[in-house]
PDB file of C-alpha atoms in Angstrom:
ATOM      1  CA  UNK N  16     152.068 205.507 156.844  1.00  0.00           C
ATOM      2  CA  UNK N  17     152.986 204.924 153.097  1.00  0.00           C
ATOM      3  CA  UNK N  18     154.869 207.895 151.151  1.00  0.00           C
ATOM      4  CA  UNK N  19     154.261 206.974 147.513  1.00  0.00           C
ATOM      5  CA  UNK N  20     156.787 208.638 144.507  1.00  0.00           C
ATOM      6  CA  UNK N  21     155.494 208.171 140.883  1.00  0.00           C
ATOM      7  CA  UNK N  22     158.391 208.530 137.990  1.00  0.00           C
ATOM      8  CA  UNK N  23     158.301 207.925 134.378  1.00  0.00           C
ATOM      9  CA  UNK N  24     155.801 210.775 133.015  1.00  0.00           C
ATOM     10  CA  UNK N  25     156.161 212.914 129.712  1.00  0.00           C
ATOM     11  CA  UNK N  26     155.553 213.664 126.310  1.00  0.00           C
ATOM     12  CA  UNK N  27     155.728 211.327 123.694  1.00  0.00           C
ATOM     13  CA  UNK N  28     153.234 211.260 120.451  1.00  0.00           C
ATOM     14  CA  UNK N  29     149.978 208.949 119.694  1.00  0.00           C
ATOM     15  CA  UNK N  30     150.726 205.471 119.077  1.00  0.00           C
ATOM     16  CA  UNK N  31     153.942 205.363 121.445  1.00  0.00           C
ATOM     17  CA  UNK N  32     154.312 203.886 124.967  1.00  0.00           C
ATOM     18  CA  UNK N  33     155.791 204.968 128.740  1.00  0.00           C
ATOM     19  CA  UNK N  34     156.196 202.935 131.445  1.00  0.00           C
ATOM     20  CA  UNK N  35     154.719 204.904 134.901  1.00  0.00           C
ATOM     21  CA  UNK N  36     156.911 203.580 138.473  1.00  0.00           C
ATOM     22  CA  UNK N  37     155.280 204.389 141.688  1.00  0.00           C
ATOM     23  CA  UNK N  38     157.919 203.924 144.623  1.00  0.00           C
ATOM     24  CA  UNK N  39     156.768 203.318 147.987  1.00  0.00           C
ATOM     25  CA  UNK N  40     158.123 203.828 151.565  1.00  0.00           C
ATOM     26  CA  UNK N  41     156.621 202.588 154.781  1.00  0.00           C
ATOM     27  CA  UNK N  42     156.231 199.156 155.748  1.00  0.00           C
ATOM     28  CA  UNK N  43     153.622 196.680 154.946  1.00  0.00           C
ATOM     29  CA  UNK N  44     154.188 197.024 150.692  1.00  0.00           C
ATOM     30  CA  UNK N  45     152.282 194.054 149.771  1.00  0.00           C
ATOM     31  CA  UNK N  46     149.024 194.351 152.211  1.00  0.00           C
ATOM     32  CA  UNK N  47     147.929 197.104 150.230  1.00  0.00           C
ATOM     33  CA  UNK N  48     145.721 197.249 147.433  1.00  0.00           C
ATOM     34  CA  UNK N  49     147.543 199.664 144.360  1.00  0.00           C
ATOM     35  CA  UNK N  50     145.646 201.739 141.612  1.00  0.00           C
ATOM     36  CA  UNK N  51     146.427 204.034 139.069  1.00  0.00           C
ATOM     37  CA  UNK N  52     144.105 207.237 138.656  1.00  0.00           C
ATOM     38  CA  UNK N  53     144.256 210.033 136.413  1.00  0.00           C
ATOM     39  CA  UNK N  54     142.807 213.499 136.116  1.00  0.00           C
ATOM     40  CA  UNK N  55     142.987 215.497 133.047  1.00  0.00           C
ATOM     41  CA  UNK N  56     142.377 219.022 133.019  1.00  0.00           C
ATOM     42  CA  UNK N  57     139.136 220.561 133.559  1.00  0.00           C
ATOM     43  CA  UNK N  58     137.897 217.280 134.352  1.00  0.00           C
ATOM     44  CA  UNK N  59     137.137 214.829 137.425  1.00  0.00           C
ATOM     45  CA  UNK N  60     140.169 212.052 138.026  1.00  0.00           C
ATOM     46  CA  UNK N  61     139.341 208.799 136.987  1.00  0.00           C
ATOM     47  CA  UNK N  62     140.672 205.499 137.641  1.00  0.00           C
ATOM     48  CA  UNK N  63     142.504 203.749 135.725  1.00  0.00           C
ATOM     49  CA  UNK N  64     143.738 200.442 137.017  1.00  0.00           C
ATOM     50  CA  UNK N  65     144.266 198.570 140.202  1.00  0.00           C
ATOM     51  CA  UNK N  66     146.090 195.514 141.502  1.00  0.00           C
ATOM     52  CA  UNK N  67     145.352 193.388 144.704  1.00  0.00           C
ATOM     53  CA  UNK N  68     148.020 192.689 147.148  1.00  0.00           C
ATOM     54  CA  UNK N  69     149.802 189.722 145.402  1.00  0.00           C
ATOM     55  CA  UNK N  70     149.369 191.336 141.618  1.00  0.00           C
ATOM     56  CA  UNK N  71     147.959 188.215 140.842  1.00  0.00           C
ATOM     57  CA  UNK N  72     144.485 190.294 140.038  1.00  0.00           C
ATOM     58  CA  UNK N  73     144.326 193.108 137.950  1.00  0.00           C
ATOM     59  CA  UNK N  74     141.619 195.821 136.869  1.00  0.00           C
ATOM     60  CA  UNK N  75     141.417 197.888 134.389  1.00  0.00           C
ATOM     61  CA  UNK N  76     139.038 200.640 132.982  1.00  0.00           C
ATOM     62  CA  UNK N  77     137.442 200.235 129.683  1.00  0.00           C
ATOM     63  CA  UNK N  78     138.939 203.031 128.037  1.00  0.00           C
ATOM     64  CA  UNK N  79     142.760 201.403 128.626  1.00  0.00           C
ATOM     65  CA  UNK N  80     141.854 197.878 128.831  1.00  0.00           C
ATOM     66  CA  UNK N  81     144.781 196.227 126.158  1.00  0.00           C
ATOM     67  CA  UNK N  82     147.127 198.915 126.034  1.00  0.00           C
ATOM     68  CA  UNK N  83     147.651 199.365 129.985  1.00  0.00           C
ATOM     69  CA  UNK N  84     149.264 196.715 132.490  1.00  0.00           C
ATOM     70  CA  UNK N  85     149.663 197.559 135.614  1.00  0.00           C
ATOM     71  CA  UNK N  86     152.098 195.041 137.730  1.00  0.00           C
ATOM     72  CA  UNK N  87     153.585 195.519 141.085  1.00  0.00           C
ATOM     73  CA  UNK N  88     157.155 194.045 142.505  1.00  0.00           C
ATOM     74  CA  UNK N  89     156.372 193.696 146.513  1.00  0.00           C
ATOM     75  CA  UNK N  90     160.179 192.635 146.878  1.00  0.00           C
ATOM     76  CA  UNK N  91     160.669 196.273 145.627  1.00  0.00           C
ATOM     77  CA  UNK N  92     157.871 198.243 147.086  1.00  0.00           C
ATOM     78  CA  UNK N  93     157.069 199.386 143.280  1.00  0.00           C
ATOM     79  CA  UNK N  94     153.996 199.644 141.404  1.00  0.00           C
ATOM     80  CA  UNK N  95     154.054 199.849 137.555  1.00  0.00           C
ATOM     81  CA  UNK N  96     151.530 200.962 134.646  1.00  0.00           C
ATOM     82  CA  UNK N  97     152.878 200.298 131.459  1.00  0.00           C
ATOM     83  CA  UNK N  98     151.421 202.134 128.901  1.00  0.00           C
ATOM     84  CA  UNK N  99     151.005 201.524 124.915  1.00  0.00           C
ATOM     85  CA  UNK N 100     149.250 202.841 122.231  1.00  0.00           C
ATOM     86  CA  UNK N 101     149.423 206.027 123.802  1.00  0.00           C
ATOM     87  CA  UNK N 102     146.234 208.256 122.832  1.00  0.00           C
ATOM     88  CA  UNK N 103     146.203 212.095 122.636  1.00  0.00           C
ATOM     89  CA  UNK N 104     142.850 211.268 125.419  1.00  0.00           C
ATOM     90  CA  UNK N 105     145.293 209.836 127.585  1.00  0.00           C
ATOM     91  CA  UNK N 106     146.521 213.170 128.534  1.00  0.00           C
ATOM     92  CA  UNK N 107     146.470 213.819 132.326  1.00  0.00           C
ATOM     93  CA  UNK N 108     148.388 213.795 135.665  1.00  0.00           C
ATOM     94  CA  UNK N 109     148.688 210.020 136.787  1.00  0.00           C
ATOM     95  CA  UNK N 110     148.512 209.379 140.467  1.00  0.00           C
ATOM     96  CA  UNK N 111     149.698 206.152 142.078  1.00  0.00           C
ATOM     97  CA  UNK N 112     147.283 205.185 145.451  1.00  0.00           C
ATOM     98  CA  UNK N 113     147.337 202.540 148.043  1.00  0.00           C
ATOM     99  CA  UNK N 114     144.587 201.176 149.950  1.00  0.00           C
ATOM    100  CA  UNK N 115     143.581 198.191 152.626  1.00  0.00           C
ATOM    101  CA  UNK N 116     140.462 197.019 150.964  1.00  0.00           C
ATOM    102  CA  UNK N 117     137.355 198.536 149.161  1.00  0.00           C
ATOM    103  CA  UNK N 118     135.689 198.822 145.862  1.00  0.00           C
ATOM    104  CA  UNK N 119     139.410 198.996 143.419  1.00  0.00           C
ATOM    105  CA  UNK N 120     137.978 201.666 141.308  1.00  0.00           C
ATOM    106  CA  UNK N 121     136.549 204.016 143.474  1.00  0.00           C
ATOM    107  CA  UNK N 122     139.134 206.523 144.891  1.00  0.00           C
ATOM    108  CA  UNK N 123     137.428 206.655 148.567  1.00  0.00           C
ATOM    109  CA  UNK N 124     139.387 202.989 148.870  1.00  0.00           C
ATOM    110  CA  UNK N 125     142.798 204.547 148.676  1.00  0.00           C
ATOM    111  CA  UNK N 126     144.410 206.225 151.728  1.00  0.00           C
ATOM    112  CA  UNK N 127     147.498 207.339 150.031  1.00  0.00           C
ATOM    113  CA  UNK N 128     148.409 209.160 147.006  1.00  0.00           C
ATOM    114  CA  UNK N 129     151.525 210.331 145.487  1.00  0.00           C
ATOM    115  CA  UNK N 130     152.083 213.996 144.136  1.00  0.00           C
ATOM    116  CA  UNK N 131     151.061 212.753 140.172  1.00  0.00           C
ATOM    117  CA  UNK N 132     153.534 212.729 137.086  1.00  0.00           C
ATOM    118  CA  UNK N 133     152.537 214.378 133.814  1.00  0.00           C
ATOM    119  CA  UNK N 134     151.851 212.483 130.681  1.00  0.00           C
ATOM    120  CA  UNK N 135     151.186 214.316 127.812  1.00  0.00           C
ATOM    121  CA  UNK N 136     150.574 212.492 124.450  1.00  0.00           C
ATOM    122  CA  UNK N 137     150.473 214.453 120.879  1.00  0.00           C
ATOM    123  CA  UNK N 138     148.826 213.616 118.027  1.00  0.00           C
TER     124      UNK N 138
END
């Protein structure tokens, strides 16, 4: 089992940056696969980016591809998405998720999600 706590959501206007921590409890930290999804409203959630178990490989989608990292401490149990160049699209509840293997981007790979954090960016 893997209880997963995201942090760092809120409002902040177009052009700026936040930096999204997902803290994780449970055993076994670095033999999971971690992704990032997001779901505005009114609309299906989406992924956004994923890391393999060392963070030495990283996906992201097209949409944040050079303005989102996503990294991952395993010494910490902590997943990151850092986030500039903050769009007013980028609006949404973020969810962290971890996974044993699979397709990154596809949700059906993840076993556990956190509760989301809201990031709201203004134009």
């Amino acid at each position: 089992q893997v209880q997963l706590v995201e942090s760092g959501g809120g409002l902040v206007q177009a052009g700026g940056s936040l930096r999204l921590s997902c803290a994780a409890s449970g055993r076994s930290f670095s033999s999971y696969v971690m992704g990032w999804f997001r779901q505005a409203p009114g609309k299906e959630r989406e992924f956004v980016a994923a890391s393999n178990r060392s963070g030495g490989n990283t996906y992201y989608a097209d949409s944040v591809k050079g303005r989102f990292t996503i990294s991952r401490d395993n010494a910490k149990n902590t997943v990151y998405l850092q986030m500039n160049s903050l769009k007013p699209e980028d609006t949404a509840v973020y969810y962290c998720a971890a996974g044993r293997s699979g397709v990154y981007s596809r949700s059906s790979t993840y076993n556990y999600w956190g509760q989301g954090t809201q990031v709201t960016v203004s134009s």
